[in-house]
Structures are given as C-alpha cells and as structure tokens.
Short mmCIF file of C-alpha atoms and ligand atoms in Angstrom, two decimals:
data_model
loop_
_atom_site.label_atom_id
_atom_site.label_comp_id
_atom_site.label_asym_id
_atom_site.label_seq_id
_atom_site.Cartn_x
_atom_site.Cartn_y
_atom_site.Cartn_z
CA MET A 1171 64.22 184.89 93.04
CA THR A 1172 63.19 188.14 94.72
CA ALA A 1173 64.90 191.45 94.17
CA GLU A 1174 66.21 192.95 97.37
CA VAL A 1175 64.76 196.30 98.39
CA LEU A 1176 67.50 198.59 99.67
CA SER A 1177 66.85 201.33 102.19
CA THR A 1178 67.41 204.95 101.10
CA LYS A 1179 70.48 204.97 103.34
CA ASP A 1180 71.92 201.90 101.63
CA LEU A 1181 71.09 203.30 98.21
CA GLN A 1182 73.02 206.46 99.02
CA LYS A 1183 76.14 204.35 99.51
CA VAL A 1184 75.98 203.13 95.90
CA ALA A 1185 77.79 205.42 93.45
CA PRO A 1186 75.15 206.87 91.11
CA VAL A 1187 75.58 206.32 87.36
CA PHE A 1188 75.18 210.01 86.57
CA GLY A 1189 77.67 210.84 89.31
CA GLN A 1190 80.51 208.74 87.89
CA LEU A 1191 83.78 210.58 87.61
CA SER A 1192 83.83 209.90 83.87
CA PHE A 1193 80.23 210.99 83.33
CA ASP A 1194 80.26 213.96 80.96
CA ASN A 1195 76.63 214.68 80.20
CA HIS A 1196 76.30 211.49 78.18
CA GLU A 1197 72.98 211.43 76.35
CA GLN A 1198 72.13 207.79 76.99
CA ILE A 1199 73.56 204.75 78.72
CA VAL A 1200 72.00 201.39 77.95
CA PHE A 1201 72.52 198.35 80.16
CA CYS A 1202 71.99 195.12 78.21
CA ASN A 1203 71.40 191.87 80.04
CA ASP A 1204 70.45 188.45 78.73
CA LYS A 1205 70.30 185.49 81.05
CA GLU A 1206 70.23 182.85 78.31
CA THR A 1207 73.44 183.87 76.56
CA GLY A 1208 75.15 185.42 79.60
CA LEU A 1209 75.39 188.77 77.82
CA LYS A 1210 76.21 191.70 80.07
CA ALA A 1211 76.92 194.80 78.03
CA ILE A 1212 76.77 198.56 78.36
CA ILE A 1213 76.26 200.89 75.41
CA GLY A 1214 77.31 204.49 75.99
CA ILE A 1215 76.00 207.27 73.75
CA HIS A 1216 77.88 210.44 74.55
CA ASP A 1217 76.79 212.98 71.95
CA THR A 1218 74.80 212.78 68.72
CA THR A 1219 75.02 216.42 67.63
CA LEU A 1220 77.14 215.65 64.58
CA GLY A 1221 75.44 212.37 63.68
CA PRO A 1222 74.72 208.87 64.97
CA ALA A 1223 77.01 207.70 67.75
CA LEU A 1224 79.55 205.38 66.18
CA GLY A 1225 82.16 203.45 68.10
CA GLY A 1226 83.46 199.93 68.54
CA THR A 1227 82.50 197.22 70.96
CA ARG A 1228 85.11 196.07 73.42
CA MET A 1229 84.89 192.67 75.08
CA TYR A 1230 87.01 192.56 78.18
CA GLN A 1231 87.21 190.78 81.51
CA TYR A 1232 86.61 193.81 83.71
CA ASN A 1233 87.26 193.50 87.42
CA SER A 1234 83.86 194.99 88.18
CA GLU A 1235 80.78 196.39 86.51
CA TRP A 1236 81.79 199.86 87.71
CA GLU A 1237 85.07 199.49 85.85
CA ALA A 1238 83.16 198.52 82.70
CA LEU A 1239 80.83 201.51 83.11
CA ASN A 1240 83.75 203.84 83.64
CA ASP A 1241 85.43 202.48 80.52
CA VAL A 1242 82.39 202.90 78.29
CA LEU A 1243 81.85 206.44 79.57
CA ARG A 1244 85.44 207.42 78.83
CA LEU A 1245 85.58 205.62 75.49
CA SER A 1246 82.28 206.97 74.15
CA ARG A 1247 83.24 210.53 75.07
CA GLY A 1248 86.55 210.03 73.28
CA MET A 1249 84.65 208.95 70.16
CA SER A 1250 82.67 212.22 70.06
CA PHE A 1251 85.90 214.19 69.96
CA LYS A 1252 87.64 211.78 67.59
CA SER A 1253 84.93 212.10 64.95
CA ALA A 1254 84.57 215.84 65.50
CA ILE A 1255 88.26 216.60 65.05
CA THR A 1256 88.47 214.33 62.01
CA GLY A 1257 85.62 216.22 60.35
CA LEU A 1258 83.23 213.24 60.26
CA ASN A 1259 79.49 213.66 60.69
CA LEU A 1260 79.31 211.18 63.54
CA GLY A 1261 78.57 211.36 67.22
CA GLY A 1262 80.39 209.47 69.95
CA GLY A 1263 79.41 206.06 71.24
CA LYS A 1264 80.97 202.86 72.39
CA ALA A 1265 79.93 199.52 73.85
CA VAL A 1266 81.55 197.16 76.29
CA ILE A 1267 80.73 193.51 76.80
CA ILE A 1268 81.84 192.15 80.14
CA GLY A 1269 83.65 188.83 79.72
CA ASP A 1270 86.64 187.02 78.31
CA ALA A 1271 86.55 187.27 74.51
CA LYS A 1272 88.59 184.07 74.19
CA THR A 1273 86.33 181.85 76.27
CA GLN A 1274 82.95 183.56 76.67
CA LYS A 1275 82.21 184.97 73.22
CA THR A 1276 79.61 182.80 71.51
CA PRO A 1277 77.59 183.40 68.31
CA GLU A 1278 74.41 183.51 70.42
CA LEU A 1279 75.87 186.19 72.69
CA MET A 1280 76.96 188.30 69.71
CA LEU A 1281 73.55 187.98 68.05
CA LYS A 1282 71.80 189.03 71.24
CA PHE A 1283 74.15 191.98 71.48
CA GLY A 1284 73.24 192.86 67.87
CA GLU A 1285 69.55 192.83 68.82
CA PHE A 1286 70.22 195.36 71.58
CA VAL A 1287 72.11 197.55 69.11
CA HIS A 1288 69.16 197.26 66.71
CA SER A 1289 66.72 198.31 69.42
CA LEU A 1290 68.37 201.76 69.43
CA SER A 1291 67.21 202.30 65.82
CA GLY A 1292 70.54 203.68 64.58
CA ARG A 1293 71.29 206.14 67.38
CA TYR A 1294 74.29 203.86 68.04
CA ILE A 1295 76.28 202.12 65.30
CA THR A 1296 78.79 199.53 66.37
CA ALA A 1297 82.15 198.29 65.01
CA GLU A 1298 85.04 196.23 66.35
CA ASP A 1299 87.37 197.13 69.21
CA VAL A 1300 89.53 195.06 71.55
CA GLY A 1301 88.31 191.45 71.67
CA MET A 1302 86.26 191.74 68.45
CA THR A 1303 86.89 190.70 64.84
CA THR A 1304 85.36 191.49 61.45
CA ALA A 1305 83.75 188.02 61.61
CA ASP A 1306 81.92 189.11 64.79
CA MET A 1307 80.67 192.22 62.99
CA ASP A 1308 79.52 190.10 60.03
CA LEU A 1309 77.47 188.07 62.50
CA VAL A 1310 75.98 191.16 64.14
CA ARG A 1311 75.09 192.38 60.62
CA THR A 1312 72.66 189.48 60.28
CA VAL A 1313 70.41 191.04 62.93
CA THR A 1314 70.98 194.77 62.44
CA PRO A 1315 72.15 197.18 59.74
CA TYR A 1316 73.63 199.42 62.46
CA VAL A 1317 77.09 197.90 62.32
CA THR A 1318 80.31 198.74 60.45
CA GLY A 1319 83.69 197.05 60.18
CA ILE A 1320 82.16 194.35 58.00
CA SER A 1321 84.49 192.13 55.96
CA GLU A 1322 85.30 193.22 52.42
CA ASP A 1323 83.68 190.18 50.80
CA LYS A 1324 80.41 191.21 52.48
CA GLY A 1325 80.67 194.73 51.09
CA GLY A 1326 82.38 196.34 54.08
CA ALA A 1327 85.67 198.20 54.42
CA GLY A 1328 87.29 195.32 56.30
CA ASN A 1329 89.47 195.31 59.38
CA PRO A 1330 90.11 198.94 60.40
CA SER A 1331 93.31 198.18 62.36
CA PRO A 1332 95.86 198.59 59.52
CA ILE A 1333 94.39 202.02 58.70
CA THR A 1334 94.41 202.96 62.39
CA ALA A 1335 98.09 202.00 62.49
CA TYR A 1336 98.79 204.08 59.38
CA GLY A 1337 97.15 207.12 61.00
CA VAL A 1338 99.17 206.60 64.18
CA PHE A 1339 102.30 206.39 62.03
CA MET A 1340 101.34 209.71 60.38
CA GLY A 1341 100.67 211.35 63.76
CA MET A 1342 103.95 210.00 65.13
CA LYS A 1343 105.87 211.40 62.17
CA ALA A 1344 104.24 214.81 62.69
CA ALA A 1345 105.15 214.74 66.40
CA ALA A 1346 108.73 213.78 65.48
CA LYS A 1347 108.87 216.66 63.00
CA TYR A 1348 107.68 219.00 65.73
CA LYS A 1349 110.05 217.73 68.42
CA PHE A 1350 113.17 216.72 66.47
CA GLY A 1351 112.84 218.92 63.37
CA SER A 1352 112.56 215.90 61.05
CA ASP A 1353 109.85 213.33 60.52
CA ASP A 1354 112.35 210.70 59.43
CA LEU A 1355 112.11 207.88 61.97
CA GLU A 1356 115.23 206.03 60.83
CA ASN A 1357 117.32 205.03 63.84
CA ARG A 1358 114.81 206.51 66.27
CA VAL A 1359 114.38 204.27 69.31
CA ILE A 1360 110.67 203.48 69.54
CA TYR A 1361 108.96 201.29 72.13
CA VAL A 1362 105.65 199.80 71.03
CA GLU A 1363 103.64 198.59 74.02
CA GLY A 1364 100.99 196.11 72.83
CA ILE A 1365 101.46 194.41 69.49
CA GLY A 1366 97.91 193.34 68.72
CA ASN A 1367 96.08 194.23 65.51
CA VAL A 1368 97.15 197.87 65.48
CA GLY A 1369 100.49 197.47 67.23
CA GLU A 1370 101.77 194.91 64.76
CA ALA A 1371 100.77 197.01 61.73
CA LEU A 1372 102.51 200.00 63.31
CA VAL A 1373 105.64 197.91 63.90
CA GLU A 1374 105.66 197.06 60.20
CA HIS A 1375 105.63 200.76 59.17
CA LEU A 1376 108.32 201.61 61.72
CA SER A 1377 110.60 198.77 60.78
CA ASN A 1378 110.20 199.61 57.05
CA GLU A 1379 111.36 203.11 57.90
CA GLY A 1380 114.46 201.83 59.70
CA ALA A 1381 113.46 202.73 63.26
CA LYS A 1382 114.98 200.78 66.16
CA VAL A 1383 111.82 199.14 67.43
CA MET A 1384 111.41 197.46 70.80
CA ILE A 1385 108.19 195.54 71.39
CA SER A 1386 106.40 194.56 74.55
CA ASP A 1387 103.23 192.57 75.19
CA ILE A 1388 101.77 190.31 77.85
CA ASN A 1389 101.41 187.60 75.18
CA GLN A 1390 104.79 185.87 74.75
CA ALA A 1391 103.79 183.84 71.68
CA ARG A 1392 102.68 187.02 69.95
CA LEU A 1393 105.98 188.72 70.80
CA GLU A 1394 107.97 185.93 69.18
CA GLU A 1395 105.70 185.88 66.13
CA VAL A 1396 106.08 189.64 65.53
CA ARG A 1397 109.83 189.61 66.26
CA ASP A 1398 110.31 186.87 63.67
CA LYS A 1399 108.39 188.81 61.00
CA TYR A 1400 110.13 192.20 61.33
CA SER A 1401 113.59 193.23 62.42
CA VAL A 1402 112.57 194.27 65.93
CA GLU A 1403 113.60 193.32 69.45
CA ILE A 1404 111.55 192.05 72.35
CA TYR A 1405 111.83 194.22 75.45
CA GLY A 1406 112.97 191.96 78.26
CA GLY A 1407 112.92 194.38 81.18
CA SER A 1408 110.21 195.06 83.70
CA ASN A 1409 109.76 198.83 83.46
CA LEU A 1410 109.50 199.95 79.88
CA HIS A 1411 108.57 203.52 80.79
CA ALA A 1412 111.94 204.14 82.44
CA GLU A 1413 113.98 203.08 79.40
CA GLU A 1414 115.92 205.50 77.20
CA MET A 1415 113.91 206.05 74.05
CA ASP A 1416 112.84 208.67 71.56
CA ILE A 1417 109.22 207.65 71.22
CA TYR A 1418 106.81 205.72 73.40
CA ALA A 1419 103.87 204.20 71.49
CA PRO A 1420 101.13 202.90 73.82
CA CYS A 1421 99.10 200.42 71.76
CA ALA A 1422 97.51 198.22 74.45
CA MET A 1423 95.04 199.51 77.05
CA GLY A 1424 94.50 203.09 78.23
CA ALA A 1425 95.74 205.10 81.25
CA THR A 1426 99.40 204.04 80.96
CA VAL A 1427 100.42 207.71 81.14
CA ASN A 1428 99.82 208.37 84.81
CA ASP A 1429 101.25 209.52 88.15
CA ILE A 1430 103.66 206.60 88.25
CA SER A 1431 104.88 206.48 84.65
CA ILE A 1432 105.27 210.21 83.91
CA PRO A 1433 108.11 210.95 86.37
CA GLN A 1434 110.01 207.93 84.99
CA LEU A 1435 109.41 208.52 81.30
CA LYS A 1436 112.52 209.20 79.24
CA ALA A 1437 110.64 209.37 75.93
CA LYS A 1438 110.58 212.73 74.18
CA VAL A 1439 107.41 211.94 72.27
CA ILE A 1440 104.31 209.88 73.07
CA ALA A 1441 102.32 208.72 70.05
CA GLY A 1442 100.28 205.54 70.07
CA ALA A 1443 96.98 203.89 69.25
CA ALA A 1444 95.51 203.18 72.68
CA ASN A 1445 92.40 205.12 73.62
CA ASN A 1446 92.49 207.32 76.73
CA GLN A 1447 96.23 207.13 77.27
CA LEU A 1448 96.22 209.90 79.89
CA ALA A 1449 94.79 208.56 83.15
CA GLU A 1450 93.63 212.11 84.00
CA GLU A 1451 93.68 214.25 80.91
CA ASN A 1452 94.17 217.72 82.44
CA LYS A 1453 96.60 216.78 85.17
CA HIS A 1454 98.68 214.39 83.11
CA GLY A 1455 98.58 216.52 79.98
CA MET A 1456 100.03 219.34 82.08
CA LEU A 1457 102.69 217.14 83.68
CA LEU A 1458 103.86 216.01 80.22
CA ARG A 1459 103.97 219.60 79.06
CA LYS A 1460 106.06 220.60 82.09
CA ARG A 1461 108.49 217.78 81.33
CA GLY A 1462 108.74 218.82 77.67
CA ILE A 1463 107.35 215.50 76.45
CA VAL A 1464 105.34 215.98 73.26
CA TYR A 1465 102.05 214.12 73.46
CA ALA A 1466 100.21 213.46 70.19
CA PRO A 1467 96.55 213.31 71.36
CA ASP A 1468 95.30 209.73 71.09
CA PHE A 1469 91.82 210.53 69.75
CA LEU A 1470 93.40 212.56 66.97
CA ILE A 1471 96.04 210.15 65.73
CA ASN A 1472 94.12 206.89 66.15
CA ALA A 1473 91.19 208.08 63.99
CA GLY A 1474 92.19 205.96 60.97
CA GLY A 1475 89.85 203.18 62.07
CA ILE A 1476 86.81 205.42 62.25
CA ILE A 1477 87.71 206.94 58.88
CA ASN A 1478 87.78 203.40 57.50
CA VAL A 1479 84.40 202.37 58.92
CA TYR A 1480 82.79 205.72 58.03
CA ALA A 1481 83.54 204.83 54.40
CA GLU A 1482 80.91 202.09 54.71
CA LEU A 1483 78.26 204.66 55.62
CA GLU A 1484 79.31 207.34 53.14
CA ASN A 1485 80.37 205.03 50.32
CA TYR A 1486 83.79 206.47 49.71
CA GLY A 1487 86.65 204.28 48.54
CA ARG A 1488 90.18 203.32 49.47
CA GLN A 1489 91.78 206.44 47.99
CA GLU A 1490 89.67 208.76 50.11
CA ILE A 1491 90.31 206.63 53.21
CA ILE A 1492 94.06 207.01 52.68
CA ARG A 1493 93.78 210.74 51.93
CA LYS A 1494 91.78 211.42 55.09
CA THR A 1495 94.16 209.27 57.16
CA GLU A 1496 97.27 210.99 55.79
CA ASN A 1497 95.73 214.31 56.76
CA ILE A 1498 96.25 213.26 60.41
CA TYR A 1499 99.87 214.39 59.84
CA ASN A 1500 98.81 218.00 59.07
CA THR A 1501 96.22 218.19 61.83
CA THR A 1502 98.68 216.86 64.42
CA LEU A 1503 101.36 219.35 63.43
CA GLU A 1504 98.83 222.16 63.53
CA ILE A 1505 97.59 221.19 66.98
CA LEU A 1506 101.05 220.77 68.49
CA THR A 1507 101.97 224.22 67.18
CA ASN A 1508 98.70 225.77 68.41
CA ALA A 1509 99.14 224.28 71.87
CA GLU A 1510 102.53 225.90 72.23
CA LYS A 1511 101.29 229.22 70.92
CA ASN A 1512 98.33 229.26 73.28
CA ASN A 1513 100.22 227.84 76.24
CA VAL A 1514 97.87 224.88 76.70
CA THR A 1515 98.36 221.13 76.66
CA THR A 1516 98.20 219.35 73.31
CA HIS A 1517 95.22 217.37 74.57
CA ALA A 1518 93.35 220.57 75.50
CA ALA A 1519 94.20 222.15 72.14
CA ALA A 1520 92.77 219.16 70.27
CA LEU A 1521 89.72 218.98 72.51
CA ALA A 1522 88.95 222.66 71.98
CA ILE A 1523 88.88 222.25 68.20
CA ALA A 1524 86.65 219.17 68.44
CA GLN A 1525 84.28 220.85 70.91
CA SER A 1526 84.03 223.98 68.79
CA ARG A 1527 82.86 221.89 65.81
CA ILE A 1528 80.17 220.24 67.98
CA ASP A 1529 79.11 223.62 69.42
CA ALA A 1530 78.92 225.22 65.97
CA ARG A 1531 76.55 222.45 64.79
CA LYS A 1532 74.42 222.86 67.94
CA THR A 1533 74.10 226.59 67.29
CA LYS A 1534 73.16 225.95 63.66
CA LYS A 1535 70.49 223.46 64.73
CA ALA A 1536 69.04 225.79 67.39
P1 LIG B 2355 94.23 194.05 70.27
O1 LIG B 2355 93.36 193.42 71.27
O2 LIG B 2355 94.37 193.44 68.92
O3 LIG B 2355 95.71 194.22 70.85
C1 LIG B 2355 96.01 194.63 72.14
C2 LIG B 2355 97.35 194.00 72.50
O4 LIG B 2355 97.78 194.54 73.73
C3 LIG B 2355 97.28 192.47 72.67
O5 LIG B 2355 98.34 191.86 71.96
C4 LIG B 2355 97.45 192.30 74.18
O6 LIG B 2355 98.08 191.08 74.52
C5 LIG B 2355 98.29 193.48 74.53
N1 LIG B 2355 98.22 193.92 75.93
C6 LIG B 2355 97.15 193.93 76.76
N2 LIG B 2355 97.51 194.40 77.96
C7 LIG B 2355 98.83 194.70 77.88
C8 LIG B 2355 99.77 195.22 78.79
N3 LIG B 2355 99.43 195.54 80.04
N4 LIG B 2355 101.05 195.40 78.37
C9 LIG B 2355 101.41 195.08 77.10
N5 LIG B 2355 100.56 194.58 76.20
C10 LIG B 2355 99.29 194.39 76.58
O7 LIG B 2355 93.72 195.57 70.15
P2 LIG B 2355 93.96 196.59 68.97
O8 LIG B 2355 92.80 196.54 68.05
O9 LIG B 2355 95.34 196.42 68.45
O10 LIG B 2355 93.85 197.98 69.74
C11 LIG B 2355 94.92 198.44 70.56
C12 LIG B 2355 94.51 199.77 71.21
O11 LIG B 2355 94.22 200.73 70.20
C13 LIG B 2355 93.24 199.68 72.08
O12 LIG B 2355 93.37 200.58 73.16
C14 LIG B 2355 92.14 200.17 71.14
O13 LIG B 2355 91.05 200.72 71.83
C15 LIG B 2355 92.89 201.23 70.37
N6 LIG B 2355 92.31 201.51 69.06
C16 LIG B 2355 92.15 200.50 68.15
C17 LIG B 2355 91.61 200.78 66.89
C18 LIG B 2355 91.46 199.70 65.85
O14 LIG B 2355 91.21 200.06 64.68
N7 LIG B 2355 91.62 198.45 66.19
C19 LIG B 2355 91.20 202.09 66.59
C20 LIG B 2355 91.39 203.10 67.54
C21 LIG B 2355 91.94 202.79 68.77
#
C-alpha cells in the first residue's frame, strides 16, 4: 500500500494537532498504532512540572480520531490541575484507546498498549478510566512498571472508583454546606447521571445519608441492579436536566453542562464525578454563576481516584488515602468562598490555585 501525498493546499484543510481548540501547550502527544492487535491509542502528556504525568486510560468508541484527540487533550490538561490542586507531585497525562471496550479489548491489545507506555520511560504513568478494570492494569503491569491501579493482591491500591466516589461525596457535602447552610443531605433530591463504578458507590453514600436519589443511565440492566440494591428510584423521563432537584451529579461522560442544559437546569448545586463537565469552562462557568447554581469543580472533587493510585507510588496506606480524600471537603468550601469573594467562577478559582502551584515549582526549578 502506498501513502498518499497531499498537496500543501489539501494539507492546509486538515486541522493541525497543535491548533486543536483543546490544545493547551501540551508537552507531548503520542500516537500509538499497531496493525496486528488493532490498537489505535493516543497518549497526551500535558505538563510534567510537578512530576510524571499520571492519568487513566479510557477505551471508548469515538466517532472520529479528532474526537479522541480532543478528549485526550482535555482530559490530560484536567489531570495537571487535579494533581496540582490536590497537592500531589504529579503532572497531567491521559490516554485514550479508540474502540469498544466490550468487544475490541483483547489481552494482546492491552499488552501492546503497555509497551507503548513503557517506551515513554515513566514520563507517563497509566491507570484505569472508563472502559478499563484493575485486571487490565494488572496485565499492563507485566510489560511495564509505569502503571497504577493494580489489584490489591498484586500489591496495588485496588480499584480507585470507591475512593473517587467518597471524594465526590465530600465535595458535594461542602457545596451543600455553602449553598444550603448545612451539609446534611437527608431528604435532598439528588439526580445521579451515570451509575457505573463511581456512580454506584456515590449512590450508596447518598442513600445511606437518607437523600432522595434518582438514577439515570443508558444501561437498563444496570439501573435495575442498582435500584434493587439501594433505596433509590430510576428516572423515567427524557430530560433529566429540567427536573426539580437540589443537586445534579454528572457521573457519566463530560460536557453535559452546556448551552442546552444550563438554561433548563433547576438544580441549585452541581457536584459529580465526570471529568470536564463544563463543555466550555469559561463561558459555562460564568452562565452557572449568573444563574446562582453552585458548581463544585470536577477536577477538584473527583481527585479521590488519583489520591488512591498515588499511594502506590508513594507507599502510603489506607488511612492517609482517606485523610487526603476527606480534605476535599475543606478545599471545596475554601474555593467556593474564594470564588465569591473574588467575583470569579468556581472553576476559575480552582484553576488559579492549581496553576499557581505549577508556576511556583517552575520558578523554583529555573
Ligand atoms: P464507568 O464506565 O464505570 O461508568 C459510566 C456509566 O455511565 C456507565 O454505567 C454508562 O452506561 C453510563 N453512561 C454513559 N453514557 C451515558 C449517558 N449519556 N447518560 C447516562 N449514563 C451514561 O465509569 P466510571 O469509572 O464510573 O467513571 C464515571 C466518570 O467519572 C467518567 O467521566 C470518569 O472519567 C470520571 N472519573 C472516574 C474516576 C474513577 O476513579 N473511576 C476518577 C475520576 C473521574
């Protein structure tokens, strides 16, 4: 097969990688391709000022390679800020594998992916994200040490999702304290959108606290399973965002807070696990602020998972994981208060703190 040579004119029609809307001076973007296993992956390394770029691998059936690139750019950038604001010595990275995790994920494909991770000599350390399990990470561990989220019986910290959910629960309580004057979630109407690994664990905390939980997911079997385990209801309507509720918890994919959903939203607080909940962070952060909806920044409150996997690198135990995760409550409250004081969006307030930590380290290194 011959590779087609495009004219300069044709090449100019193709959107350049460095010109992507989500490109934010990422240090390195690695395209991984393997014909034998069908692996098509992109590793994004956003910033390594604070340490190696750590972030999970997402396997997803993207509509196009551009969509996958855009996702990895947004996600890896988010990881830089997540680690920075949480006080971890980690940079931001993420990987995406293009494909259906249910039908296209094979051991050979995962091993090949692990080899690509290894080729970066530790600049990028992987973990699980959507479409991945601890078993996948155990497999990757056989070809590279640059992987976290390993199962406990193999010496890892195990599945990070329950800790992520606990951190989201802490952040949600802080946002409730800020908005309603009490962090007690009893009888609060809370919609959880996406009841996967994190969503289900969050539902458990909320139902233990006596909240009125409504769940929604595209997977009907999963909805019934979770409903039968906890005292929660399945949302049967078609436009969750327009429902009366106290808290909206996005726990599926990103960008659900957007031009369409914001004008309809009746929630007073948004606090969930999904990464990149705001489709456009400045514009949509501002729109939420104008509408008086308190937004608990996603990268701040969903940091439990990274705290959990960081334990594998730093050798701290369960107690320290819980302590760091519970601290999300204090940081969230502080940031919501600061945002109001400084007349900025909560997202911008959180970002500024994260960026200042990165900048301070850069100055120290210089
Ligand atoms: P998951 O794959 O286990 O669960 C996602 C769930 O969302 C699935 O049940 C899926 O059916 C559902 N879903 C997909 N599209 C949907 C839609 N349009 N409407 C409703 N439901 C939909 O993933 P997870 O590990 O629970 O992660 C959830 C989110 O939290 C992701 O955005 C992930 O990046 C983020 N996150 C996860 C962790 C972690 O520790 N797992 C850490 C930080 C952030």
